[in-house]
Coordinates of C-alpha atoms and ligand atoms in Angstrom, one line a residue:
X15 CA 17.4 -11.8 -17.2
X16 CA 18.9 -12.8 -13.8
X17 CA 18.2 -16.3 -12.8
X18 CA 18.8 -15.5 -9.2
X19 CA 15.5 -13.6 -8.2
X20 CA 13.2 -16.1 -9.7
X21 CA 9.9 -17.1 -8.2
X22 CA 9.8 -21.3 -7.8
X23 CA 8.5 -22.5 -10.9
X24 CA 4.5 -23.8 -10.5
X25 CA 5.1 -26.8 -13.4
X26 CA 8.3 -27.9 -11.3
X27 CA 6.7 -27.1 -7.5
X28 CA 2.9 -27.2 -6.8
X29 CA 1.7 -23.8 -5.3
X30 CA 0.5 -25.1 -2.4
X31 CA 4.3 -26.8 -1.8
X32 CA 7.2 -25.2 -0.7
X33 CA 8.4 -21.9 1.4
X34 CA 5.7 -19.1 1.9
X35 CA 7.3 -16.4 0.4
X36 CA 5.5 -13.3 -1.3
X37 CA 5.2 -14.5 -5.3
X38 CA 7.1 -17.5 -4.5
X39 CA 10.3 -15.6 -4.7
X40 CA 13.8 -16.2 -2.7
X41 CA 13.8 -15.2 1.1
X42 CA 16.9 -13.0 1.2
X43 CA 18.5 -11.3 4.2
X44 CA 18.8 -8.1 3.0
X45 CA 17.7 -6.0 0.1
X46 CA 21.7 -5.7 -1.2
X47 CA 21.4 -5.8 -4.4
X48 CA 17.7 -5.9 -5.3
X49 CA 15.9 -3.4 -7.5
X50 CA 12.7 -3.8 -5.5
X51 CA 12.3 -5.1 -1.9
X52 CA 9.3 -7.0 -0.6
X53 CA 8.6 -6.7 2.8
X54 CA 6.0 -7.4 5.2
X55 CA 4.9 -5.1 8.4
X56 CA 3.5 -7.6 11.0
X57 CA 1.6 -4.8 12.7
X58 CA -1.6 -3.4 13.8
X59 CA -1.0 -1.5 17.2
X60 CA -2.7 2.0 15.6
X61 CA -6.1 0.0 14.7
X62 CA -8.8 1.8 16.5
X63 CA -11.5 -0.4 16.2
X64 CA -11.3 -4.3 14.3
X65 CA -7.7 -5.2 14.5
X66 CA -5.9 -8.4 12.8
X67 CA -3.5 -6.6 10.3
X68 CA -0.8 -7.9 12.0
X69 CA -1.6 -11.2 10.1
X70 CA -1.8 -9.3 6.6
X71 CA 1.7 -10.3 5.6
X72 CA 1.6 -14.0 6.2
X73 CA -1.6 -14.6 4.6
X74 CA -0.9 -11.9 1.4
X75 CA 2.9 -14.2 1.2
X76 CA 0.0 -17.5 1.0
X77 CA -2.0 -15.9 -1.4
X78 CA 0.6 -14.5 -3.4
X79 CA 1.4 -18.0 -4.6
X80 CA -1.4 -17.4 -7.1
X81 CA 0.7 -14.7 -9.1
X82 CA 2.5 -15.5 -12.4
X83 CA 5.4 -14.4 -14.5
X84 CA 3.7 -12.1 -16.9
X85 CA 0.7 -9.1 -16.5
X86 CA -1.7 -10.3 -18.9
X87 CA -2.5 -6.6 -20.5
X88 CA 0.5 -4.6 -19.8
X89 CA 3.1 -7.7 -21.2
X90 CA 5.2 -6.8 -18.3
X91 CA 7.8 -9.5 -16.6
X92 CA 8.5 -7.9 -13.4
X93 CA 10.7 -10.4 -12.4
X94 CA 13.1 -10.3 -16.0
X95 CA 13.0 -6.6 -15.7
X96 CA 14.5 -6.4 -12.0
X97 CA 15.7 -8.0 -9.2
X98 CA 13.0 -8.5 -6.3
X99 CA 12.9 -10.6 -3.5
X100 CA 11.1 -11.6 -0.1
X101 CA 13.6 -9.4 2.5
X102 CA 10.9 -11.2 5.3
X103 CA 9.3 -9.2 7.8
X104 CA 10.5 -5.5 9.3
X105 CA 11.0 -5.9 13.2
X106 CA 7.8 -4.7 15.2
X107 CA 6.8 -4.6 18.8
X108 CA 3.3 -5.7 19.1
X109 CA 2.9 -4.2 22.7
X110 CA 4.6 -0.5 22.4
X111 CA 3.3 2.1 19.6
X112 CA 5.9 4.1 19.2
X113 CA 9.0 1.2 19.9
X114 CA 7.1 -0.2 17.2
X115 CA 6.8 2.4 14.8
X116 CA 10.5 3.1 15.4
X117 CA 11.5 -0.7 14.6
X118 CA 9.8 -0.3 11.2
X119 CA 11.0 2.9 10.2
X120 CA 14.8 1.3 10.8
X121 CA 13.5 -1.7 8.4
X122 CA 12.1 0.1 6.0
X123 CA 15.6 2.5 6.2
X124 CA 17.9 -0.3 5.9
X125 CA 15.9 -1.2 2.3
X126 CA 16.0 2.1 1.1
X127 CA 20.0 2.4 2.0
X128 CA 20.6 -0.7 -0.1
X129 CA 19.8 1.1 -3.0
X130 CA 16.3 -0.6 -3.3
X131 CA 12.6 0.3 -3.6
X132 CA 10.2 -1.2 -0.7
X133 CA 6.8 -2.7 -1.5
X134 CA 5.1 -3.5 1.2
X135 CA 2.5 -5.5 3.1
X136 CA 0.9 -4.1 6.4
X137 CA 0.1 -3.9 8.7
X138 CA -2.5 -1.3 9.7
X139 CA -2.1 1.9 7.8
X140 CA -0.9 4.3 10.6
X141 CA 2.8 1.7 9.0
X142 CA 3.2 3.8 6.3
X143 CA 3.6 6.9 8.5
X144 CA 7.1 5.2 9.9
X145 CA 7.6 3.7 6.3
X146 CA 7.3 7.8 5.2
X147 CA 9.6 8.7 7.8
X148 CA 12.4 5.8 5.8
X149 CA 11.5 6.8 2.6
X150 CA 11.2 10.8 2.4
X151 CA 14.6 11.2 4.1
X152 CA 15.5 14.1 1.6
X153 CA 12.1 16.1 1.4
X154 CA 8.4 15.9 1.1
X155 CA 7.3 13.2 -1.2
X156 CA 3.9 13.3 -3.5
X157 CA 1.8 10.0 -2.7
X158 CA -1.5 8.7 -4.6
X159 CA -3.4 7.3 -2.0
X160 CA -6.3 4.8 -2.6
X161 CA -8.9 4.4 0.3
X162 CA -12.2 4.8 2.0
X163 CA -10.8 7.1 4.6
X164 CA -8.5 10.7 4.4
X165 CA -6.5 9.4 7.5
X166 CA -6.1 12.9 8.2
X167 CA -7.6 13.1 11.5
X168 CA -5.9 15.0 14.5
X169 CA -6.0 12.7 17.6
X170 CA -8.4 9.5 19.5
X171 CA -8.9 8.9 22.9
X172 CA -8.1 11.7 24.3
X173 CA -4.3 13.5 22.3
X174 CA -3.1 10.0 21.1
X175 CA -1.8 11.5 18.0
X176 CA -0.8 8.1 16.7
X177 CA -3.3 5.9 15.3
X178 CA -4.7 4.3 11.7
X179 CA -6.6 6.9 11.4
X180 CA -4.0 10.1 11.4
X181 CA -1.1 9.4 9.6
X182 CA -1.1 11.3 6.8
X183 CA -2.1 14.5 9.2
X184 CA 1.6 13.5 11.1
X185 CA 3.7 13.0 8.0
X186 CA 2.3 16.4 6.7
X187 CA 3.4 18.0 10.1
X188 CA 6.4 16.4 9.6
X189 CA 7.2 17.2 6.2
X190 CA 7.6 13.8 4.7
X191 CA 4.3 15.1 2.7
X192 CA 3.6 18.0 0.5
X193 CA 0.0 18.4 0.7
X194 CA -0.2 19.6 -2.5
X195 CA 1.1 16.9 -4.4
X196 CA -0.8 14.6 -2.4
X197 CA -4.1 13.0 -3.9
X198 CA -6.7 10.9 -1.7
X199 CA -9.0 8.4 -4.4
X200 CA -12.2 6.8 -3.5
X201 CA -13.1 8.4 0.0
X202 CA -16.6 7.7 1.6
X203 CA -18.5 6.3 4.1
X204 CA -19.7 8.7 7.1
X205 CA -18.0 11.0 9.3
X206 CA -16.9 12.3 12.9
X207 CA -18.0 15.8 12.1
X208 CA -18.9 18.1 9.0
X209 CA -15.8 19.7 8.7
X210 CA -13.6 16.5 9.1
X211 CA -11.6 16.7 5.7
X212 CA -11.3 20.6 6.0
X213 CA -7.7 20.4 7.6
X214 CA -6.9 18.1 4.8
X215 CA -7.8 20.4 2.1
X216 CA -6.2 23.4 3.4
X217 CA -3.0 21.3 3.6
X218 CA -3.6 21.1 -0.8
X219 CA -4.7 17.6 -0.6
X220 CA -6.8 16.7 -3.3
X221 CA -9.7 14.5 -2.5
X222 CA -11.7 12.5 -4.9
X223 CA -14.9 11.3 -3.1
X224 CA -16.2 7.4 -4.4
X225 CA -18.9 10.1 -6.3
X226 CA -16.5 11.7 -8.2
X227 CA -15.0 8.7 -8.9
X228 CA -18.4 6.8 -10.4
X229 CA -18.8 10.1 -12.4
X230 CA -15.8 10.7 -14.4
X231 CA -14.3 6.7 -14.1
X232 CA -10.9 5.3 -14.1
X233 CA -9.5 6.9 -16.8
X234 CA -9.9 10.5 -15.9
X235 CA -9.4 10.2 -12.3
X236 CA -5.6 8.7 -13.0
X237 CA -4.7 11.2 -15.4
X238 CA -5.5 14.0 -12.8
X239 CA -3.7 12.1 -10.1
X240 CA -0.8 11.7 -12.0
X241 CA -0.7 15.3 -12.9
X242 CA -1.2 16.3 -9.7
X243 CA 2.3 14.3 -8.1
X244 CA 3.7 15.0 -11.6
X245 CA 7.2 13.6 -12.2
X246 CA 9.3 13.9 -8.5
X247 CA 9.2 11.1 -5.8
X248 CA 5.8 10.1 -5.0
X249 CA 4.7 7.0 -2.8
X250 CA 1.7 4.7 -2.9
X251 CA -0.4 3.6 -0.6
X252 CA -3.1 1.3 -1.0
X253 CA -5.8 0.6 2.1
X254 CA -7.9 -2.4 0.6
X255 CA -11.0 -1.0 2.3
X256 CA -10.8 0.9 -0.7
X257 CA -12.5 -1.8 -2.1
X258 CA -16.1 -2.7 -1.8
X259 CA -16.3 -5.1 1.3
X260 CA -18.0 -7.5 -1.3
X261 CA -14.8 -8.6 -2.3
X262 CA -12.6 -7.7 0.3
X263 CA -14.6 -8.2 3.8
X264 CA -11.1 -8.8 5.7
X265 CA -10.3 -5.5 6.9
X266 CA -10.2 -3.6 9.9
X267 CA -13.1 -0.5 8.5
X268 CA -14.9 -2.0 5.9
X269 CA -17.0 0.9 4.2
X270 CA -20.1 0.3 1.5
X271 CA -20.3 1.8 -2.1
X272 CA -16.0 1.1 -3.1
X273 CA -13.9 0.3 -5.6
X274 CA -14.2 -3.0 -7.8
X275 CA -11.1 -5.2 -7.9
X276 CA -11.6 -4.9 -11.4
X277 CA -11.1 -0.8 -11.0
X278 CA -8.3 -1.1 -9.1
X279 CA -6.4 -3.0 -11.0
X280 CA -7.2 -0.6 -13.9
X281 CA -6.4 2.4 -11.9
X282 CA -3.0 0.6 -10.2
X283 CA -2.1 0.3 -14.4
X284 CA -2.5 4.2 -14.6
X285 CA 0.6 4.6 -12.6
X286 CA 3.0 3.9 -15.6
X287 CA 5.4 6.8 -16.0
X288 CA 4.5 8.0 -11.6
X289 CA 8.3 8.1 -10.3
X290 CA 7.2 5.5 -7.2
X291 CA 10.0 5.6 -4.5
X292 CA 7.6 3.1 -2.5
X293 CA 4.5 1.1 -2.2
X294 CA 2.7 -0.4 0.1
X295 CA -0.8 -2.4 0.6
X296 CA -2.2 -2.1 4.1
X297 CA -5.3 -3.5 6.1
X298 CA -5.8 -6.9 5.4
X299 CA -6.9 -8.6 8.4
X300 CA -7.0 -12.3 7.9
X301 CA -9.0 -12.8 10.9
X302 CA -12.3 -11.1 9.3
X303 CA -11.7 -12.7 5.8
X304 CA -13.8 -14.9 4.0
X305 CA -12.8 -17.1 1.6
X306 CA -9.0 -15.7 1.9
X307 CA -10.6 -13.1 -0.5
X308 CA -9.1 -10.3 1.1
X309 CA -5.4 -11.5 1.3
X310 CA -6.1 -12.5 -2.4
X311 CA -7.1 -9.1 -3.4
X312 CA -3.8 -7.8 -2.1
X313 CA -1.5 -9.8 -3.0
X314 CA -3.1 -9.2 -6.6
X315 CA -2.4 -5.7 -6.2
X316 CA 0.8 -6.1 -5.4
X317 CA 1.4 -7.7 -8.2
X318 CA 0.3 -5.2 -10.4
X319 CA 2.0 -2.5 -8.5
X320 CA 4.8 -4.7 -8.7
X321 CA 4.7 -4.6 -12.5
X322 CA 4.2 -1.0 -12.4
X323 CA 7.3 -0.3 -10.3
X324 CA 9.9 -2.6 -12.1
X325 CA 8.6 -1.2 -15.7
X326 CA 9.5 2.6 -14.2
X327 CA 13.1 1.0 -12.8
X328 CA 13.8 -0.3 -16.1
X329 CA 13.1 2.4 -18.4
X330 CA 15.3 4.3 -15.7
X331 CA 18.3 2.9 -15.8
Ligands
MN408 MN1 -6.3 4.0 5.6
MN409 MN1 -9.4 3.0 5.2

């Protein structure tokens, strides 16, 4: 065990005391030397409609002071298995789309040339198209992707290509994606036009409506999901308006009829044995919160993504 990547010990330092830092862990420079890198993406200029995931990061860090050293079903110690630290925030611009998506994809980069993985908090989820653009340097990547929306859409207002709502349909133009190793989990809610995920699905995308999902349950869906990215790079994304707004009202789209924390936590577990390149958790927006629910609910999947990541560096090395 290392005893430099060590989150501030609770019995020693109240949570409430102390530095913010995601799961109370050191604030480092630079992700030299980390196994895993956690980052936050202060940034929300591709929200179309409720914005305020430009807070996400500092209230997920708050939040995350909750987290402790051992997952209570897996046994996993995350932070005895592999360094991780708080590398801070990625550099944004709040004012200019595509300065800012360029800032973050240089961030995300400079983790990914140190050697270590990023997981991430957004930020709105058009992020993880510049986060894509860092991490699939070599190739198209698989990705499990957990949300009420496909993200696949073509353009807003007018041909802005670039918004929270398209970023999946860019990083398949871009080849950062391969469609068919690319599965979409708990999509609902209405939409634009009948034939909205039709683009989608002729890219190979696999999408597993919210029905699908309450048919067959946690188990079944996350066995197809990992057969479908198989064993090669795969990211994961996480929009918490994949969860029921019950428990997670902060966000930016909140849609009826999704997931229970309680599902995804058990379907986060089901990645064990995915070869995750990168993570992220996007769409908390502190400023529609209640309760600091939201921020609660993903910094608790972080942990558990976390948990899943270091166990798959570990049995790696
Ligand atoms: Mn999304
Ligand atoms: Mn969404």
């Amino acid at each position: 065990m290392n005893d430099t990547f060590q989150p501030i010990d609770a019995a020693q330092v109240p949570r409430f005391a102390g530095p913010t830092t995601f799961m109370r862990l050191p604030a480092v420079s630079g992700a030299e030397g980390l196994d895993i890198a956690l980052a936050g993406i202060p940034w929300d200029g591709g929200t179309t409609n409720r914005a305020g995931a430009r807070h996400g990061p500092r209230e997920i860090r708050s939040q995350s002071s909750l987290m402790r050293r051992v997952h209570h079903v897996s046994g996993t110690e995350p932070f005895s298995l592999v360094k991780v630290a708080d590398v801070g925030d990625v550099s944004v611009n709040p004012i200019n789309l595509l300065d800012g998506l360029k800032r973050i994809e240089a961030g995300i980069a400079a983790i990914v040339a140190a050697g270590a993985l990023p997981l991430i908090a957004g930020g709105d989820h058009l992020t993880t198209l510049a986060t894509l653009r860092a991490v699939a340097q070599h190739g198209a990547i698989g990705m499990i992707h957990f949300d009420a929306h496909s993200d696949t859409n073509d353009t807003y207002f007018g041909d802005n290509p670039y918004t929270h709502g398209t970023p999946f349909r860019r990083a398949i133009e871009e080849g950062l994606l391969d469609g068919r190793r690319v599965v979409q989990i708990g999509i609902r809610g209405s939409i634009y036009e009948p034939g909205e995920h039709d683009w989608a699905r002729a890219q190979g995308i696999r999408i597993i409506y919210m029905e699908e999902f309450v048919r067959r349950g946690v188990e079944d869906v996350m066995a197809e999901a990992r057969a479908i990215v198989g064993g090669s790079p795969s990211y994961v994304t996480f929009d918490i308006d994949s969860i029921d707004p019950s428990m997670a009202p902060g966000t930016g789209t909140p849609e009826l009829g999704g997931f229970t924390t309680r599902e995804a936590q058990a379907m986060v577990r089901l990645l064990e044995g995915v070869n995750i390149v990168g993570a992220d958790v996007v769409e908390v927006s502190p400023p529609f919160d209640l309760g600091n629910l939201t921020a609660l609910a993903g910094a608790t999947m972080m942990f558990e993504l976390l948990c899943v990541m270091a166990k798959g560096v570990a049995a790696r090395r």
